[in-house]
CSV table of C-alpha atoms and ligand atoms in Angstrom, one decimal:
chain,number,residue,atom,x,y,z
A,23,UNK,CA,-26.7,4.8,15.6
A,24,UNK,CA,-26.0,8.4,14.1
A,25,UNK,CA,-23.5,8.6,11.3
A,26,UNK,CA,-21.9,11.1,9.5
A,27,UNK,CA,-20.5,11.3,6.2
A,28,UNK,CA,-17.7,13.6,5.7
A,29,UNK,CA,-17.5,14.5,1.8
A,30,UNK,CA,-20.5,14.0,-0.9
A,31,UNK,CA,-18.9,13.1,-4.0
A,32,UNK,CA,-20.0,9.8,-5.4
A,33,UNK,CA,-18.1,7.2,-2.5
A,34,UNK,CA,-19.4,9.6,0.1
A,35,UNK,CA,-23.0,9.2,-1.1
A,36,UNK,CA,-22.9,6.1,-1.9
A,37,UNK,CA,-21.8,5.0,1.5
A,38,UNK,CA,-24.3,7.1,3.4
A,39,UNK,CA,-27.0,5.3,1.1
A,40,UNK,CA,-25.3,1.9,2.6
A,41,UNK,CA,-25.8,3.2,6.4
A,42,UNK,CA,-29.4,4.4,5.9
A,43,UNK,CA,-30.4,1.3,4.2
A,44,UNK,CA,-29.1,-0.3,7.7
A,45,UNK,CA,-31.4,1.5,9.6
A,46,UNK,CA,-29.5,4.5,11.0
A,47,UNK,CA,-29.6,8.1,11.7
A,48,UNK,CA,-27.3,9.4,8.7
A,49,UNK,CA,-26.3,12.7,7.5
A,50,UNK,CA,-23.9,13.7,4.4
A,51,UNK,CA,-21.9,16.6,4.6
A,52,UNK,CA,-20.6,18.8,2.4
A,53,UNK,CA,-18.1,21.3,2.1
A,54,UNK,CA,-19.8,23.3,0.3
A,55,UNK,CA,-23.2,25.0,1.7
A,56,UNK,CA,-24.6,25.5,-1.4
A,57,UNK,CA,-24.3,22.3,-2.9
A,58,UNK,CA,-25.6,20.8,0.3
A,59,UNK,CA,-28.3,22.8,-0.4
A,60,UNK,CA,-28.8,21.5,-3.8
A,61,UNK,CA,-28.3,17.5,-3.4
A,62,UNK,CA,-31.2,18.8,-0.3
A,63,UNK,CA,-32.9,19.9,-2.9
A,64,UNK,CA,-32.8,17.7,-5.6
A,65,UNK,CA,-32.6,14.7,-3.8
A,66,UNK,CA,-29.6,13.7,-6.1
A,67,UNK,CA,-26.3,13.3,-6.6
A,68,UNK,CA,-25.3,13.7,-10.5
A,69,UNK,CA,-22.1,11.1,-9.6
A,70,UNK,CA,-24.6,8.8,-9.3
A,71,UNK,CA,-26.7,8.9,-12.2
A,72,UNK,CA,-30.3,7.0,-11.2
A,73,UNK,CA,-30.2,7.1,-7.9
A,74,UNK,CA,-32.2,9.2,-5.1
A,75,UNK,CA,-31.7,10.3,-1.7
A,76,UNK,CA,-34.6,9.4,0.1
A,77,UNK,CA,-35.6,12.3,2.4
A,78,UNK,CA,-34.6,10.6,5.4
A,79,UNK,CA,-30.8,11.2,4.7
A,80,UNK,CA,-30.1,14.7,6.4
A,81,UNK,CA,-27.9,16.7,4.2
A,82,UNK,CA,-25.8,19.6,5.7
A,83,UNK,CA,-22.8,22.3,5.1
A,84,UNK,CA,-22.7,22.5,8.8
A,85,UNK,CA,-20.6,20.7,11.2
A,86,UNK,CA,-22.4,20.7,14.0
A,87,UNK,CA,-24.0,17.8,12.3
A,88,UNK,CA,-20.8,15.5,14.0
A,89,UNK,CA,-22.3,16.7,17.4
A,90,UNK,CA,-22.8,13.1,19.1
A,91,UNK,CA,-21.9,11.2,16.6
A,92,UNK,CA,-21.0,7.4,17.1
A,93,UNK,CA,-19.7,6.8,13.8
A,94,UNK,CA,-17.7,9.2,10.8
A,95,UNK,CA,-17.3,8.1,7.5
A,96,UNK,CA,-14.2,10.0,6.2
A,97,UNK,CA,-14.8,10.2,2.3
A,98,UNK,CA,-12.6,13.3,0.7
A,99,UNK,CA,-10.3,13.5,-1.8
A,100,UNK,CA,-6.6,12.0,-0.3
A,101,UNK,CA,-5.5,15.6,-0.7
A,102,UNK,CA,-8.2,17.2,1.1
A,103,UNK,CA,-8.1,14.6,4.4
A,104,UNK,CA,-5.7,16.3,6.6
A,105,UNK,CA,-8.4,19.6,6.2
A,106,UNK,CA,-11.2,17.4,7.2
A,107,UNK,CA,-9.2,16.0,9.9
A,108,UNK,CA,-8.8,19.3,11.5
A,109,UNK,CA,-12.7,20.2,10.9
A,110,UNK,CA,-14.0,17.6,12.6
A,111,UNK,CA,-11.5,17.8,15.5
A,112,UNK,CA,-13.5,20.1,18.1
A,113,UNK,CA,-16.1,17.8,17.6
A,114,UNK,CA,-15.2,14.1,17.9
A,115,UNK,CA,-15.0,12.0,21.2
A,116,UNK,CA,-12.1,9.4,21.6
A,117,UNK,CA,-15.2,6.4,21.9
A,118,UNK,CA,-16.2,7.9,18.4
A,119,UNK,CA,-15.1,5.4,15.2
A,120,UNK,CA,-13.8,7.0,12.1
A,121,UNK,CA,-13.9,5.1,8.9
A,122,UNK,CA,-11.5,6.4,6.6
A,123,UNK,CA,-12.1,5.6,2.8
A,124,UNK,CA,-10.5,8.0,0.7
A,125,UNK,CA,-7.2,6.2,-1.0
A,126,UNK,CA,-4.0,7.6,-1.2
A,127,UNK,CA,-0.8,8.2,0.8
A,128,UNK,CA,0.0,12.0,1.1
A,129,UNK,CA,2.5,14.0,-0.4
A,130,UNK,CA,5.8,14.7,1.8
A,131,UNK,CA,4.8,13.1,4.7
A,132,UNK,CA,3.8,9.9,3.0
A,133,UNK,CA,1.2,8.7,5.6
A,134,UNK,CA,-1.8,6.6,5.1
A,135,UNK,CA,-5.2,8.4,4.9
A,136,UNK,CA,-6.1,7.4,8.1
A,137,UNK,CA,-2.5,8.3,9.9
A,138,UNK,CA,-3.2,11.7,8.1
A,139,UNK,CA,-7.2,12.1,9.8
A,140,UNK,CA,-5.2,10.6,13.4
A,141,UNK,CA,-3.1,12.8,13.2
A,142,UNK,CA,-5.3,15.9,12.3
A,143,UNK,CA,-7.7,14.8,14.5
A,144,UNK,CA,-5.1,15.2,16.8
A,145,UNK,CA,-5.7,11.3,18.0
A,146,UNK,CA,-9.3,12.1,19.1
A,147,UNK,CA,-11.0,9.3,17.9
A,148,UNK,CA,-10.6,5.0,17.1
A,149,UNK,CA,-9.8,4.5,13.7
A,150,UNK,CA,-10.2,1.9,11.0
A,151,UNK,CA,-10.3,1.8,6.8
A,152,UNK,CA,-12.8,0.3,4.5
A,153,UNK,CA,-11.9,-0.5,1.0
A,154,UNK,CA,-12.3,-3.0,-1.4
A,155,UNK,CA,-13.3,-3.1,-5.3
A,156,UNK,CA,-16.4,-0.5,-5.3
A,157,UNK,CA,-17.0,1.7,-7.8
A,158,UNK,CA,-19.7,4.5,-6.1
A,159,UNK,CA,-22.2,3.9,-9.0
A,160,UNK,CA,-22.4,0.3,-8.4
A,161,UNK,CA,-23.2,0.3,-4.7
A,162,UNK,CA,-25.9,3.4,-5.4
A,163,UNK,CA,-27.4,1.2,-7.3
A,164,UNK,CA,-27.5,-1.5,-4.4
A,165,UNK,CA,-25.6,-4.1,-6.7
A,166,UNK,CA,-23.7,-7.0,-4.7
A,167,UNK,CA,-20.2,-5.5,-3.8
A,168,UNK,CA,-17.8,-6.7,-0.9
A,169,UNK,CA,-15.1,-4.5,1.2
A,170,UNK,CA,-12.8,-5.4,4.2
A,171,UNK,CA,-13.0,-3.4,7.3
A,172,UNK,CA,-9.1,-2.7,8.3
A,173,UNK,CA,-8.4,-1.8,12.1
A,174,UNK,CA,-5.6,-3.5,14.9
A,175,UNK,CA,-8.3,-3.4,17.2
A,176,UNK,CA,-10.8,-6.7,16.8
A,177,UNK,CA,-13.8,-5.0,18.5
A,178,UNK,CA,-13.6,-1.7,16.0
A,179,UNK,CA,-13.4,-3.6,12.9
A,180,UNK,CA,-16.4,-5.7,13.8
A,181,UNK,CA,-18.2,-2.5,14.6
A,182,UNK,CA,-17.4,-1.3,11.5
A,183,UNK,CA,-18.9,-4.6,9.4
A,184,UNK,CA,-22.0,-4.5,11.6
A,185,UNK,CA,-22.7,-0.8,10.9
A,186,UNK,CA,-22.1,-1.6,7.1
A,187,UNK,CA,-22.7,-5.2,6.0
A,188,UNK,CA,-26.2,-5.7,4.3
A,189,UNK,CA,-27.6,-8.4,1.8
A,190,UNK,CA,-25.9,-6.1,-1.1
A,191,UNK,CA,-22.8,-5.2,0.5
A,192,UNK,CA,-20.5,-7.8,2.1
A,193,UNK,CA,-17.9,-6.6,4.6
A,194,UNK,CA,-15.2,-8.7,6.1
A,195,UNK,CA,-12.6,-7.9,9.2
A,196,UNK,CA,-8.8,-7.5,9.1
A,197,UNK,CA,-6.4,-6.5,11.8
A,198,UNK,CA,-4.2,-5.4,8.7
A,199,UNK,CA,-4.8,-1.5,8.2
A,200,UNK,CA,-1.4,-1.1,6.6
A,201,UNK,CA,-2.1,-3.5,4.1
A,202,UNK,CA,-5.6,-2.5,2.9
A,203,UNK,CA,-4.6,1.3,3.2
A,204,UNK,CA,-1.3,0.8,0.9
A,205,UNK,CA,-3.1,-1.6,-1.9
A,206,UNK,CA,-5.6,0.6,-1.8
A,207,UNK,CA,-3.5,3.9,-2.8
A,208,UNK,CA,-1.2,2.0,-5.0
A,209,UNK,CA,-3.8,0.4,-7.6
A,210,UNK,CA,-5.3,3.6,-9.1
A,211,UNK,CA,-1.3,4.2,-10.2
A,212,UNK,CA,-1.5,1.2,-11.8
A,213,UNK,CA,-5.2,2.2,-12.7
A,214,UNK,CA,-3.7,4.8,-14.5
A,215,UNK,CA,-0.7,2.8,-16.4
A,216,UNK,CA,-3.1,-0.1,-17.5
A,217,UNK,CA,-5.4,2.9,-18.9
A,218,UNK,CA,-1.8,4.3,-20.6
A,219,UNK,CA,-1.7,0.9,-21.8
A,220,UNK,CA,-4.6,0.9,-23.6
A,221,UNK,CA,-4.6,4.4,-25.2
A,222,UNK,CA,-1.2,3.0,-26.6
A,223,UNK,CA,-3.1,-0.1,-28.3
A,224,UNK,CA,-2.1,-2.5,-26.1
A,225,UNK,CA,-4.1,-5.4,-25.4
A,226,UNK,CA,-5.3,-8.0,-23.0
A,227,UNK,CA,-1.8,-10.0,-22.6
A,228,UNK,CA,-0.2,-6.0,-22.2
A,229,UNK,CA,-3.2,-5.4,-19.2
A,230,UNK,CA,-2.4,-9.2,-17.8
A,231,UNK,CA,1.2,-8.8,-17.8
A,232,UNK,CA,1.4,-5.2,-15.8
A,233,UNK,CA,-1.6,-5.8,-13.2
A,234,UNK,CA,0.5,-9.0,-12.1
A,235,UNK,CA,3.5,-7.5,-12.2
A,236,UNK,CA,2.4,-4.8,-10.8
A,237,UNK,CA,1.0,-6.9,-8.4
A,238,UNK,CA,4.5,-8.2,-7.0
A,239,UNK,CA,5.6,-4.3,-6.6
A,240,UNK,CA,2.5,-3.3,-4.9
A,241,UNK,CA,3.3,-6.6,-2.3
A,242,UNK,CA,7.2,-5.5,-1.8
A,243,UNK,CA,6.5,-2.1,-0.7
A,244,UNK,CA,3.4,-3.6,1.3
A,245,UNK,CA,5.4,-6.2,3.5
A,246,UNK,CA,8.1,-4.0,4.0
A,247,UNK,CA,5.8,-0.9,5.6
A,248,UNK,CA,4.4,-4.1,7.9
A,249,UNK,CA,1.6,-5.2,5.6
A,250,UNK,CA,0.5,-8.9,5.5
A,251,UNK,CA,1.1,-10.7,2.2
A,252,UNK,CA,-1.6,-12.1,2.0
A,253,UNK,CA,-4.0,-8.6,1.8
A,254,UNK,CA,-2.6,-7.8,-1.2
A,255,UNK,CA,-4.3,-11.2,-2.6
A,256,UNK,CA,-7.5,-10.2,-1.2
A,257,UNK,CA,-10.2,-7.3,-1.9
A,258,UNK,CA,-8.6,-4.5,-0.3
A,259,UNK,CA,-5.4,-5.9,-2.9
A,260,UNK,CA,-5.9,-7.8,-6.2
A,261,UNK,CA,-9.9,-7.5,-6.1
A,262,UNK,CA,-9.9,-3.4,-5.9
A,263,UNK,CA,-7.2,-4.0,-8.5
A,264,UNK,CA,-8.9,-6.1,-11.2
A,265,UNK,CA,-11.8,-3.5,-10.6
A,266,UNK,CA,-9.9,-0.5,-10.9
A,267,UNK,CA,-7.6,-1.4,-14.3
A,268,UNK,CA,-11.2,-3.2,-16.2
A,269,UNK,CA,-13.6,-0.7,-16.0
A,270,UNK,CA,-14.8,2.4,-17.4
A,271,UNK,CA,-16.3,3.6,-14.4
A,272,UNK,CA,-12.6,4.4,-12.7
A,273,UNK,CA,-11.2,7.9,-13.6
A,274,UNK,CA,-8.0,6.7,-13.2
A,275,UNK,CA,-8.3,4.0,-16.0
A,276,UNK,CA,-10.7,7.2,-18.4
A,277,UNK,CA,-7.2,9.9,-17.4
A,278,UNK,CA,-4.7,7.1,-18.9
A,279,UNK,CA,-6.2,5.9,-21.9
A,280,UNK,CA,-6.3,10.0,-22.3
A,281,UNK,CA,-2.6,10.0,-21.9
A,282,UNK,CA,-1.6,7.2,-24.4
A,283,UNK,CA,-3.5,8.4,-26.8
A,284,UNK,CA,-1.4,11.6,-26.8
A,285,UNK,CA,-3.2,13.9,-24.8
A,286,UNK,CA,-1.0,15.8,-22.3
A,287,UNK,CA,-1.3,15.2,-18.2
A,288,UNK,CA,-3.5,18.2,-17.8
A,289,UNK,CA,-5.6,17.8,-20.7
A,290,UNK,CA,-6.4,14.4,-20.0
A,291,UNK,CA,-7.4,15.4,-16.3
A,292,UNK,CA,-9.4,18.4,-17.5
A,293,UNK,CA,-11.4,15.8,-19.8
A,294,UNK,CA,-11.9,13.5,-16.7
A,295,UNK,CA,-13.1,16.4,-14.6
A,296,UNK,CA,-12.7,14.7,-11.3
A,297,UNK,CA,-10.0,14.1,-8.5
A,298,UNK,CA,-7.8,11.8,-10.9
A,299,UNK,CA,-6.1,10.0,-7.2
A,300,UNK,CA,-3.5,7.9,-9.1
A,301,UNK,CA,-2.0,11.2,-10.4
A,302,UNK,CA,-1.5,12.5,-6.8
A,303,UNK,CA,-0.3,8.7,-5.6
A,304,UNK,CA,2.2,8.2,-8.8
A,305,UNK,CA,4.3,11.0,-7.1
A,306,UNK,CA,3.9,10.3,-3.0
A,307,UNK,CA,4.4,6.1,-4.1
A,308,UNK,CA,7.6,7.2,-5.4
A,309,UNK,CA,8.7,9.5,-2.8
A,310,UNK,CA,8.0,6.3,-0.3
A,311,UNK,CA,9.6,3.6,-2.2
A,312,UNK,CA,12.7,5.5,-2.4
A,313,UNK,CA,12.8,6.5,1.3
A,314,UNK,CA,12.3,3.0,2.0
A,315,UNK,CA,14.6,1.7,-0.7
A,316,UNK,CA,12.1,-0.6,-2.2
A,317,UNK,CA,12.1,-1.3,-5.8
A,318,UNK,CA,8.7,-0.1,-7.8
A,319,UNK,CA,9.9,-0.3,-11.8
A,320,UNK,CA,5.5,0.2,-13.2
A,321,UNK,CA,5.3,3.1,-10.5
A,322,UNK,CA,8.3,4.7,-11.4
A,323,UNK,CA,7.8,4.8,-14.7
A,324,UNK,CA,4.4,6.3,-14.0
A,325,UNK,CA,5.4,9.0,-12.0
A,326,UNK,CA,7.9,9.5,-15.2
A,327,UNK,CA,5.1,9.9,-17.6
A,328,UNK,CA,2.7,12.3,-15.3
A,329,UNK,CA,5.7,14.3,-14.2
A,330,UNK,CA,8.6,14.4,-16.1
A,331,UNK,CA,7.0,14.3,-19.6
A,332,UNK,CA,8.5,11.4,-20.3
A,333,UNK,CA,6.9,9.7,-23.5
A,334,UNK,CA,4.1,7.1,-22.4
A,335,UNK,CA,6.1,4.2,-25.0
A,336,UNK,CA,9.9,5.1,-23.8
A,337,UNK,CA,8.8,4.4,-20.4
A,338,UNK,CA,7.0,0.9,-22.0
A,339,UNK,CA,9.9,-0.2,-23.9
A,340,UNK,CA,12.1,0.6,-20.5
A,341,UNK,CA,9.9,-1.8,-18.8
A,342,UNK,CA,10.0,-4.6,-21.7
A,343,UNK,CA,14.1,-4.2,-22.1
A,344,UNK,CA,14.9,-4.4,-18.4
A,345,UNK,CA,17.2,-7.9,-17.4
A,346,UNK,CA,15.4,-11.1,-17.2
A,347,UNK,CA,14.2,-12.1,-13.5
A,348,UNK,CA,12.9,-14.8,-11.5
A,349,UNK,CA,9.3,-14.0,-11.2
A,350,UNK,CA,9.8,-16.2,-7.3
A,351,UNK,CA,12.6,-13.4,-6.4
A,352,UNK,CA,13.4,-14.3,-3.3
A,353,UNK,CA,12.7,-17.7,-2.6
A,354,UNK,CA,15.2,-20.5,-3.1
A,355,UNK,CA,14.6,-22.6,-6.5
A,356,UNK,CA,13.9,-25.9,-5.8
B,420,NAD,N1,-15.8,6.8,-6.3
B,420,NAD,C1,-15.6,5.6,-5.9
B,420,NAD,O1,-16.2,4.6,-6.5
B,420,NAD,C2,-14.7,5.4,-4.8
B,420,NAD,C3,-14.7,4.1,-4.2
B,420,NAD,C4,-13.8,3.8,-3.1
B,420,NAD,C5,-13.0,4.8,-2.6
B,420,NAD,N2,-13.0,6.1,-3.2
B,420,NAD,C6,-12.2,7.1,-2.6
B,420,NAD,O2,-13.0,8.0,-1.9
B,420,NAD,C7,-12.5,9.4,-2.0
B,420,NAD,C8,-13.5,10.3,-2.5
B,420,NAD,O3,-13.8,9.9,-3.8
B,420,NAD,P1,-15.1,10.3,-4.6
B,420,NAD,O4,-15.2,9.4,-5.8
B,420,NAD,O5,-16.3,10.4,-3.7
B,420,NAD,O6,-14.7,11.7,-5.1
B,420,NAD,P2,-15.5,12.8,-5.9
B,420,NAD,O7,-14.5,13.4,-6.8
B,420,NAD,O8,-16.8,12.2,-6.4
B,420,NAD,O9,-15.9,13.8,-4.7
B,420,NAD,C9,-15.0,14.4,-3.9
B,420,NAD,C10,-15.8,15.3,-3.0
B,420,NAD,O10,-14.9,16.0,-2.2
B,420,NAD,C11,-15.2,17.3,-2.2
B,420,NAD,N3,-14.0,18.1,-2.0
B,420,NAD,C12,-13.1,18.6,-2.9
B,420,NAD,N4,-12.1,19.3,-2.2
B,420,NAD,C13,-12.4,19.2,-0.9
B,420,NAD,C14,-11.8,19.7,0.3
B,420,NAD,N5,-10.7,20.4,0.2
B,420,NAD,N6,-12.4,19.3,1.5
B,420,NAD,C15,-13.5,18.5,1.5
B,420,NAD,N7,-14.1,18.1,0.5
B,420,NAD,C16,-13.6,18.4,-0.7
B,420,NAD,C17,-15.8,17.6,-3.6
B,420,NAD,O11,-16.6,18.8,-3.5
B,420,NAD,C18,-16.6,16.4,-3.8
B,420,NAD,O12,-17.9,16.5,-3.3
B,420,NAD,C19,-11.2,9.3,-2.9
B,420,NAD,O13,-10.1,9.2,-2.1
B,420,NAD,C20,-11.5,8.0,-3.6
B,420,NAD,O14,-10.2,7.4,-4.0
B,420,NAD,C21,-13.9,6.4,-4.3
């Protein structure tokens, strides 16, 4: 099959590694000509520290490489997807499948990343999502990881797992593309918090008590946009989750600690260097929640500290003084 990977930061890489090891005809794009030219080159990636890029992976700035292709990996930066979208438009066929993997919901319009490619795409194409707790450097390095392959339509999903799956990476099916898409952009907020957490000198109880609680926000606003409780449970929800707020690996987690140890929002991005998504997500999570009138305290109170200079421990103590609740909201006590 030929395969195309839009974007060649570490995800992007690290996927097209995944397709090539499964046999097929892949090429990585990049935006940029001359650092197509240079990964060409050096048969590297420096997001992914130890790990080559055998010859056989074609690596372009052109996109004529999406001439014929059966499958696109979509792998920008949230921000940047609508852009790509638009690229790739003249080019795609409506039998081609897009994989969307970038994770966020965008700004103003508050659509999911593969809505946002749809759209730009201007519907030319089948669409799913693949997500799941994978940090890039891990799967370079061919270490077991698992993902779910999101799409309504039975037959795409399983296309998607068969294109993917291998003995080091596991992917399952689900019909629930709202779901996995929402989780997905809603964790590296918290990714971001838990890392606020920890520059403040919280602990593990502090980490335990705002990933689960966290959680139970991330599953409100899920359910109501028509995503299935039980995603949020799974990899796409609390497995991407546990990865995302424990390790080092996830820029998110790196900006936070940043920011509760006193750094300012743009110094502690600077110092990350990279597309911090939770920043961007903090503010479009927000946006949605109020549209859709869905409470989200932990977000909020993010989107307080990133931007409204709000101080990292007001927004904690906020959080600790708010009225005792039933953690089964909802549900009638038996
Ligand atoms: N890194 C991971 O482990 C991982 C895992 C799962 C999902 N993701 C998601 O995948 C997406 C990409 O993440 P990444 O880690 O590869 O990012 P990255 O920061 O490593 O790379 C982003 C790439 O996009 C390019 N880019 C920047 N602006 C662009 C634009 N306007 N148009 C096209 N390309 C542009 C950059 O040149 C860079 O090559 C993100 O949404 C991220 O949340 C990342």
């Amino acid at each position: 099959m030929k395969a195309v990977v839009l974007g060649s930061g570490g995800w992007g890489t690290a996927l097209a590694l995944v397709l090539l090891d499964n046999g097929h005809d892949v090429t990585l794009w990049s935006r940029n000509p001359a650092k197509a030219e240079e990964l060409a080159r050096t048969r590297e990636n420096p997001l992914l520290k130890g790990v080559s890029l055998p010859e056989e992976l074609h690596i372009t700035g052109d996109l004529n490489c999406l001439r014929g292709a059966d499958l696109v990996v979509s792998a920008p930066p949230s921000f940047a997807v609508r852009e790509t979208g638009r690229k790739a438009a003249p080019f795609l066929k409506p039998e081609t499948v897009v994989v969307s993997v970038s994770k966020g919901i965008e700004r103003d319009t508050n659509l999911r990343m593969s809505q946002v490619f749809r759209e730009a795409a201007g519907g030319r194409c089948r669409i799913a999502a693949l997500s799941g707790p994978s940090h890039a450097e891990e799967v370079g390095l061919r270490l077991p990881t698992g993902c779910v392959a999101a799409c309504p339509e039975r037959e795409t999903a399983r296309f998607v797992q068969d294109a993917f799956m291998n003995d080091c990476f596991r992917v399952y099916t689900s019909y629930d593309i709202v779901g996995v898409e929402l989780a997905a952009a809603l964790k590296n907020v918290i990714a971001l918090s838990c890392g606020i957490c920890a520059g403040l000198g919280f602990q593990d109880n502090t980490k335990a008590l705002l990933m689960t609680r966290a959680m139970a926000e991330i599953t409100r606003l899920g359910e109501h946009m028509g995503g299935q409780r039980r995603t949020f449970g799974g990899l796409a929800g609390m497995g991407d989750l546990i990865v995302t707020c424990t390790s080092l690996h996830s820029r998110n987690n790196r900006a936070g600690i940043l920011i509760g140890q006193g750094k300012s929002v743009e110094e502690a991005m600077e110092e990350v260097g990279a597309v911090v998504e939770g920043y961007y997500a903090a503010e479009s999570v927000c946006q949605l929640a109020e549209r859709e009138g869905v409470e989200m305290p932990i977000c909020r109170c993010a989107y307080e500290v990133l931007y409204r200079g709000k101080r990292a421990r007001d927004v904690v103590s906020e959080l600790m003084g708010r009225t005792g609740k039933d953690e089964l909201l909802g549900t009638t006590w038996l």
